[in-house]
Amino acid sequence: MTTRSLASSPTRRPSPVGLIVALLLIAAAQICSGAYYGKLIGKLSQFHHGVSGEVYAVDARTLFIKDFTYDGEGPAAFFYAGNSKSPGNNGFRVRDERGTTNVLKRYRKKDITLTLPDGKTLNNIKWFSVWCDEFSVNFGDVKIPRGFDYPKPQKLKALSGIHGVSSEPVVIVDAQTFLIPTFSYDGEAPDAKFWVGAGPNPSPQGIRVPDENGKEEPLRRYNRKTIVLTLPGDLTVHQLGHFGIWCEAFAVDFGHVQIPHNPNVPPSLKMLGVSPQSKLNCEVLEDSTAFEVRWAVAGDSIVVQLVARLGKYRQFALKVCGFEI
């Protein structure tokens, strides 16, 4: 019997199907681990000075760069973006993660979050680059695909069920946050909880969601109150199939809405490495329009949310702003 050494064996190339399966498994592992940064735009091209990193769209104006690297040796390098065919001086500077337009320093596999200037969105730029002003050289860039579908809040159906459960359409604000406009519940059940789980319908195998005050106590009465809920721990909407109100003691569904598979929504602040909100403060500014301001300290910023009912169609608007302190 003859034997063949590994060195002399023919090299086996992975099949295209195998590669696709591997990529899908990697993506699934990222979602299940909570490592979600938004929608991948692409990798920075590596032209000069060691520039590299993966660029994600967080929302219309926010970019997240995973493992950004740059040797810091360029004389006048800045973050740039523009709508010309390719990177050039006709673009505009993008502030760094500290909100300044200083010459870029050295980075070594650092995760950073950048915000486009006012009036600029991913709809009206074609590229993002590390650009040297002094010598007009592109150190590395990524192209923004035409018609790129960046993450945005997603509206679901309205809650409707027993014990007076109702609301206007539930909004997934980001991967860990729900906005429930004009939520009502009569408060008469002994053990009602906000509830999420896999699959399209609630079951005893679901997970409790703390109320707007961070508590898991049985729900009190709500009368057309607009509330914001945060999923516990590292749980994200990508792992869920429904959200609703569930009576834990008697295993009864009081009303729920289904969550689409892998919704294209922004990641939460926590998922981008910003400290989660420790306490959400709320103040009603105008009762007739349910106009409320909410704020919380999140890392080095104050996060402000403005919620209101607008016009005869009773639509709701949510604006989230960050102010450094």
CSV table of C-alpha atoms in Angstrom, one decimal:
chain,number,residue,atom,x,y,z
A,1,MET,CA,0.0,0.0,0.0
A,2,THR,CA,1.4,3.4,-0.9
A,3,THR,CA,0.9,6.5,1.1
A,4,ARG,CA,0.9,10.1,-0.1
A,5,SER,CA,2.3,12.9,2.1
A,6,LEU,CA,0.3,16.0,2.8
A,7,ALA,CA,2.8,18.1,1.0
A,8,SER,CA,2.3,16.2,-2.2
A,9,SER,CA,-1.5,16.2,-2.0
A,10,PRO,CA,-3.4,18.5,-4.4
A,11,THR,CA,-4.7,21.7,-2.9
A,12,ARG,CA,-8.4,21.7,-2.3
A,13,ARG,CA,-10.1,25.0,-3.1
A,14,PRO,CA,-13.3,25.8,-1.2
A,15,SER,CA,-16.4,25.7,-3.3
A,16,PRO,CA,-18.4,28.9,-3.9
A,17,VAL,CA,-21.3,27.4,-2.0
A,18,GLY,CA,-18.9,26.7,1.0
A,19,LEU,CA,-17.7,30.3,0.9
A,20,ILE,CA,-21.2,31.7,0.9
A,21,VAL,CA,-22.2,29.5,3.8
A,22,ALA,CA,-19.1,30.6,5.7
A,23,LEU,CA,-19.9,34.2,5.2
A,24,LEU,CA,-23.5,33.7,6.3
A,25,LEU,CA,-22.3,32.0,9.4
A,26,ILE,CA,-19.9,34.8,10.2
A,27,ALA,CA,-22.7,37.4,9.8
A,28,ALA,CA,-25.1,35.3,12.0
A,29,ALA,CA,-22.4,35.0,14.7
A,30,GLN,CA,-21.9,38.8,14.6
A,31,ILE,CA,-25.6,39.4,15.1
A,32,CYS,CA,-26.1,36.8,17.8
A,33,SER,CA,-23.0,38.1,19.7
A,34,GLY,CA,-24.5,41.6,19.7
A,35,ALA,CA,-21.6,42.9,17.6
A,36,TYR,CA,-23.8,45.0,15.3
A,37,TYR,CA,-22.4,48.3,14.1
A,38,GLY,CA,-25.0,49.2,11.4
A,39,LYS,CA,-24.9,48.4,7.7
A,40,LEU,CA,-21.5,47.6,6.2
A,41,ILE,CA,-20.5,50.0,3.4
A,42,GLY,CA,-17.1,48.4,2.8
A,43,LYS,CA,-13.4,48.3,3.7
A,44,LEU,CA,-11.2,51.3,3.3
A,45,SER,CA,-8.8,50.9,0.4
A,46,GLN,CA,-5.2,50.6,1.6
A,47,PHE,CA,-3.2,53.1,-0.5
A,48,HIS,CA,-0.8,54.9,1.9
A,49,HIS,CA,0.3,55.2,5.5
A,50,GLY,CA,-1.3,51.9,6.6
A,51,VAL,CA,-4.8,53.2,6.4
A,52,SER,CA,-7.4,50.4,6.9
A,53,GLY,CA,-10.7,49.7,8.6
A,54,GLU,CA,-14.3,48.6,8.0
A,55,VAL,CA,-16.8,51.4,7.4
A,56,TYR,CA,-20.4,51.0,8.6
A,57,ALA,CA,-23.5,53.3,8.2
A,58,VAL,CA,-25.1,53.9,11.6
A,59,ASP,CA,-27.8,56.1,10.2
A,60,ALA,CA,-28.2,58.9,7.5
A,61,ARG,CA,-25.4,61.0,8.9
A,62,THR,CA,-23.3,58.7,11.1
A,63,LEU,CA,-20.4,56.5,10.2
A,64,PHE,CA,-18.7,53.9,12.4
A,65,ILE,CA,-15.2,52.7,11.5
A,66,LYS,CA,-14.2,49.4,13.0
A,67,ASP,CA,-10.5,48.8,13.7
A,68,PHE,CA,-9.4,52.1,12.1
A,69,THR,CA,-5.7,52.2,11.5
A,70,TYR,CA,-3.4,55.0,10.2
A,71,ASP,CA,0.3,55.6,11.0
A,72,GLY,CA,-0.1,59.3,11.6
A,73,GLU,CA,2.9,60.2,9.4
A,74,GLY,CA,1.0,62.2,6.7
A,75,PRO,CA,1.6,66.0,6.9
A,76,ALA,CA,-2.0,67.1,6.7
A,77,ALA,CA,-4.4,64.2,6.7
A,78,PHE,CA,-8.1,64.7,7.4
A,79,PHE,CA,-11.3,62.7,7.1
A,80,TYR,CA,-13.0,63.8,3.9
A,81,ALA,CA,-16.2,63.1,2.0
A,82,GLY,CA,-17.7,64.3,-1.2
A,83,ASN,CA,-20.0,63.7,-4.2
A,84,SER,CA,-17.5,63.9,-7.0
A,85,LYS,CA,-16.5,60.8,-9.0
A,86,SER,CA,-13.5,60.2,-6.8
A,87,PRO,CA,-11.8,61.7,-3.7
A,88,GLY,CA,-10.4,65.2,-4.1
A,89,ASN,CA,-9.9,68.6,-2.7
A,90,ASN,CA,-13.5,69.5,-3.8
A,91,GLY,CA,-14.9,67.4,-1.0
A,92,PHE,CA,-15.5,68.6,2.6
A,93,ARG,CA,-13.9,67.7,5.9
A,94,VAL,CA,-15.6,65.4,8.4
A,95,ARG,CA,-15.0,66.0,12.1
A,96,ASP,CA,-13.1,63.3,13.9
A,97,GLU,CA,-14.5,61.3,16.8
A,98,ARG,CA,-13.8,64.2,19.2
A,99,GLY,CA,-15.7,66.7,17.0
A,100,THR,CA,-12.6,68.5,15.7
A,101,THR,CA,-11.0,69.0,12.3
A,102,ASN,CA,-7.4,68.8,13.5
A,103,VAL,CA,-4.8,66.9,11.5
A,104,LEU,CA,-5.3,63.2,12.1
A,105,LYS,CA,-3.0,61.6,14.7
A,106,ARG,CA,-1.9,57.9,14.8
A,107,TYR,CA,-4.6,55.3,15.1
A,108,ARG,CA,-4.1,51.6,15.8
A,109,LYS,CA,-7.2,49.4,15.3
A,110,LYS,CA,-9.4,51.9,17.0
A,111,ASP,CA,-13.2,51.9,16.8
A,112,ILE,CA,-14.5,55.5,16.0
A,113,THR,CA,-17.8,57.1,15.3
A,114,LEU,CA,-18.0,60.1,12.9
A,115,THR,CA,-20.9,62.5,12.0
A,116,LEU,CA,-21.3,64.2,8.7
A,117,PRO,CA,-21.7,68.0,8.8
A,118,ASP,CA,-25.2,69.5,8.9
A,119,GLY,CA,-27.1,69.2,5.6
A,120,LYS,CA,-24.9,66.2,4.5
A,121,THR,CA,-26.2,62.6,4.4
A,122,LEU,CA,-25.2,59.3,2.8
A,123,ASN,CA,-27.7,60.2,0.1
A,124,ASN,CA,-25.6,63.0,-1.2
A,125,ILE,CA,-22.0,61.7,-0.9
A,126,LYS,CA,-20.2,59.2,-3.1
A,127,TRP,CA,-17.1,58.5,-1.1
A,128,PHE,CA,-15.4,58.8,2.3
A,129,SER,CA,-11.6,59.2,2.5
A,130,VAL,CA,-8.5,59.8,4.5
A,131,TRP,CA,-7.2,62.7,2.4
A,132,CYS,CA,-3.9,64.6,2.6
A,133,ASP,CA,-4.6,68.3,1.9
A,134,GLU,CA,-0.9,69.3,1.5
A,135,PHE,CA,-0.1,66.9,-1.3
A,136,SER,CA,-3.6,66.1,-2.6
A,137,VAL,CA,-3.2,62.4,-2.0
A,138,ASN,CA,-5.9,59.8,-1.1
A,139,PHE,CA,-4.5,57.6,1.6
A,140,GLY,CA,-7.5,55.3,1.6
A,141,ASP,CA,-11.2,55.5,0.8
A,142,VAL,CA,-14.5,53.7,0.5
A,143,LYS,CA,-17.2,54.3,-2.1
A,144,ILE,CA,-20.8,54.8,-1.1
A,145,PRO,CA,-23.0,52.7,-3.4
A,146,ARG,CA,-25.7,54.6,-5.4
A,147,GLY,CA,-29.1,54.4,-3.6
A,148,PHE,CA,-27.4,53.0,-0.5
A,149,ASP,CA,-30.1,51.9,2.0
A,150,TYR,CA,-28.7,53.2,5.3
A,151,PRO,CA,-30.2,52.1,8.7
A,152,LYS,CA,-33.2,54.1,9.9
A,153,PRO,CA,-35.9,53.7,12.5
A,154,GLN,CA,-38.6,51.2,11.4
A,155,LYS,CA,-42.3,51.5,12.1
A,156,LEU,CA,-44.2,48.3,13.0
A,157,LYS,CA,-47.9,47.7,13.5
A,158,ALA,CA,-49.9,49.2,16.4
A,159,LEU,CA,-50.5,47.2,19.6
A,160,SER,CA,-54.1,46.0,20.0
A,161,GLY,CA,-55.4,43.4,22.5
A,162,ILE,CA,-57.3,42.7,25.7
A,163,HIS,CA,-57.3,44.7,28.9
A,164,GLY,CA,-57.4,47.9,26.8
A,165,VAL,CA,-54.0,47.4,25.3
A,166,SER,CA,-53.5,49.8,22.4
A,167,SER,CA,-51.0,52.2,20.8
A,168,GLU,CA,-50.2,53.9,17.6
A,169,PRO,CA,-47.6,52.1,15.4
A,170,VAL,CA,-44.6,50.9,17.5
A,171,VAL,CA,-41.2,52.2,16.3
A,172,ILE,CA,-37.9,50.4,16.4
A,173,VAL,CA,-35.7,53.4,17.1
A,174,ASP,CA,-32.5,51.3,17.1
A,175,ALA,CA,-31.4,47.7,17.7
A,176,GLN,CA,-32.1,47.9,21.4
A,177,THR,CA,-34.8,50.7,21.7
A,178,PHE,CA,-38.6,50.7,21.1
A,179,LEU,CA,-40.8,53.8,21.0
A,180,ILE,CA,-44.5,53.1,21.8
A,181,PRO,CA,-46.7,56.1,21.1
A,182,THR,CA,-49.9,56.7,23.1
A,183,PHE,CA,-49.7,53.3,24.9
A,184,SER,CA,-52.7,52.3,26.9
A,185,TYR,CA,-53.4,49.4,29.3
A,186,ASP,CA,-56.1,49.2,32.0
A,187,GLY,CA,-53.7,47.9,34.7
A,188,GLU,CA,-56.2,45.3,35.9
A,189,ALA,CA,-54.1,42.1,35.3
A,190,PRO,CA,-52.0,40.7,38.1
A,191,ASP,CA,-48.7,40.1,36.3
A,192,ALA,CA,-48.5,41.9,32.9
A,193,LYS,CA,-45.0,42.6,31.5
A,194,PHE,CA,-43.5,44.0,28.4
A,195,TRP,CA,-42.3,40.9,26.6
A,196,VAL,CA,-40.1,39.8,23.7
A,197,GLY,CA,-39.0,36.5,22.2
A,198,ALA,CA,-38.1,34.5,19.2
A,199,GLY,CA,-40.7,33.5,16.7
A,200,PRO,CA,-43.9,35.3,15.7
A,201,ASN,CA,-46.0,34.8,18.8
A,202,PRO,CA,-45.4,35.3,22.6
A,203,SER,CA,-44.8,32.2,24.8
A,204,PRO,CA,-43.6,31.5,28.4
A,205,GLN,CA,-40.1,31.2,26.9
A,206,GLY,CA,-40.0,34.9,26.2
A,207,ILE,CA,-37.9,37.6,28.0
A,208,ARG,CA,-39.1,40.4,30.2
A,209,VAL,CA,-38.4,44.0,29.1
A,210,PRO,CA,-38.0,46.6,31.8
A,211,ASP,CA,-40.5,49.4,31.7
A,212,GLU,CA,-39.6,53.0,30.9
A,213,ASN,CA,-38.3,53.4,34.4
A,214,GLY,CA,-36.1,50.3,34.2
A,215,LYS,CA,-38.3,48.2,36.4
A,216,GLU,CA,-39.6,44.7,35.8
A,217,GLU,CA,-42.6,45.0,38.2
A,218,PRO,CA,-46.2,44.2,36.9
A,219,LEU,CA,-47.4,47.0,34.7
A,220,ARG,CA,-49.5,49.8,36.1
A,221,ARG,CA,-52.3,51.5,34.2
A,222,TYR,CA,-51.3,53.6,31.1
A,223,ASN,CA,-53.5,56.1,29.4
A,224,ARG,CA,-52.2,57.1,26.0
A,225,LYS,CA,-48.7,57.5,27.3
A,226,THR,CA,-45.7,57.6,24.9
A,227,ILE,CA,-42.9,55.5,26.3
A,228,VAL,CA,-39.3,54.4,25.4
A,229,LEU,CA,-38.2,50.9,26.3
A,230,THR,CA,-34.6,49.5,26.2
A,231,LEU,CA,-33.9,45.8,25.7
A,232,PRO,CA,-32.0,44.2,28.6
A,233,GLY,CA,-28.3,43.3,28.4
A,234,ASP,CA,-26.9,42.6,24.9
A,235,LEU,CA,-30.3,41.5,23.5
A,236,THR,CA,-31.1,43.1,20.1
A,237,VAL,CA,-34.1,43.1,17.8
A,238,HIS,CA,-32.1,40.9,15.4
A,239,GLN,CA,-32.7,38.0,17.8
A,240,LEU,CA,-36.4,38.6,18.2
A,241,GLY,CA,-39.6,37.9,16.4
A,242,HIS,CA,-42.2,39.8,18.4
A,243,PHE,CA,-42.8,42.4,21.1
A,244,GLY,CA,-45.9,42.7,23.2
A,245,ILE,CA,-47.6,42.6,26.6
A,246,TRP,CA,-47.7,39.2,28.3
A,247,CYS,CA,-49.3,38.1,31.6
A,248,GLU,CA,-46.6,35.9,33.1
A,249,ALA,CA,-48.6,34.4,35.9
A,250,PHE,CA,-51.4,33.1,33.6
A,251,ALA,CA,-49.5,32.8,30.3
A,252,VAL,CA,-51.8,35.1,28.4
A,253,ASP,CA,-51.0,37.3,25.4
A,254,PHE,CA,-52.6,40.8,25.9
A,255,GLY,CA,-51.4,42.0,22.5
A,256,HIS,CA,-48.2,41.9,20.4
A,257,VAL,CA,-46.6,43.0,17.1
A,258,GLN,CA,-44.2,41.0,15.0
A,259,ILE,CA,-40.7,42.1,14.3
A,260,PRO,CA,-39.3,41.5,10.8
A,261,HIS,CA,-36.2,39.4,10.3
A,262,ASN,CA,-33.0,41.4,10.7
A,263,PRO,CA,-34.5,44.9,10.4
A,264,ASN,CA,-32.2,47.6,8.9
A,265,VAL,CA,-32.1,49.8,12.0
A,266,PRO,CA,-29.3,51.8,13.6
A,267,PRO,CA,-27.2,50.1,16.4
A,268,SER,CA,-27.7,51.5,19.9
A,269,LEU,CA,-25.2,53.8,21.6
A,270,LYS,CA,-24.1,50.9,23.8
A,271,MET,CA,-23.3,48.8,20.8
A,272,LEU,CA,-21.1,51.5,19.5
A,273,GLY,CA,-19.1,51.6,22.7
A,274,VAL,CA,-20.9,54.5,24.4
A,275,SER,CA,-22.1,53.9,28.0
A,276,PRO,CA,-25.8,53.0,28.1
A,277,GLN,CA,-28.3,55.4,29.5
A,278,SER,CA,-28.3,55.1,33.3
A,279,LYS,CA,-31.6,56.9,33.9
A,280,LEU,CA,-34.0,58.4,31.4
A,281,ASN,CA,-35.4,61.7,32.7
A,282,CYS,CA,-38.7,63.0,31.2
A,283,GLU,CA,-40.6,66.3,31.3
A,284,VAL,CA,-44.0,66.9,29.6
A,285,LEU,CA,-43.8,70.3,27.8
A,286,GLU,CA,-47.3,70.4,26.2
A,287,ASP,CA,-50.2,68.0,27.1
A,288,SER,CA,-52.4,68.4,24.0
A,289,THR,CA,-49.6,67.3,21.6
A,290,ALA,CA,-48.0,64.8,24.0
A,291,PHE,CA,-44.8,66.8,23.6
A,292,GLU,CA,-42.1,65.4,25.9
A,293,VAL,CA,-38.4,66.0,26.3
A,294,ARG,CA,-36.3,63.1,27.6
A,295,TRP,CA,-32.6,63.2,28.5
A,296,ALA,CA,-29.9,61.0,30.0
A,297,VAL,CA,-26.2,61.0,30.5
A,298,ALA,CA,-24.6,58.6,28.1
A,299,GLY,CA,-20.8,58.4,28.5
A,300,ASP,CA,-19.4,61.8,27.6
A,301,SER,CA,-22.6,63.1,26.2
A,302,ILE,CA,-26.1,64.1,27.1
A,303,VAL,CA,-28.6,62.3,24.9
A,304,VAL,CA,-31.8,64.3,24.3
A,305,GLN,CA,-35.0,62.8,22.9
A,306,LEU,CA,-37.9,65.0,21.7
A,307,VAL,CA,-41.3,63.2,21.2
A,308,ALA,CA,-44.5,64.8,20.0
A,309,ARG,CA,-47.7,64.2,18.1
A,310,LEU,CA,-47.8,66.2,14.9
A,311,GLY,CA,-50.8,67.4,12.9
A,312,LYS,CA,-54.2,65.8,12.2
A,313,TYR,CA,-52.6,62.5,11.1
A,314,ARG,CA,-51.3,62.0,14.6
A,315,GLN,CA,-47.8,61.1,13.5
A,316,PHE,CA,-44.9,61.0,15.9
A,317,ALA,CA,-41.4,62.4,15.5
A,318,LEU,CA,-38.3,61.4,17.4
A,319,LYS,CA,-35.1,63.4,17.4
A,320,VAL,CA,-32.0,62.2,19.2
A,321,CYS,CA,-29.1,64.7,19.7
A,322,GLY,CA,-25.8,64.3,21.5
A,323,PHE,CA,-24.2,67.1,23.4
A,324,GLU,CA,-20.7,66.7,24.9
A,325,ILE,CA,-20.2,67.6,28.5
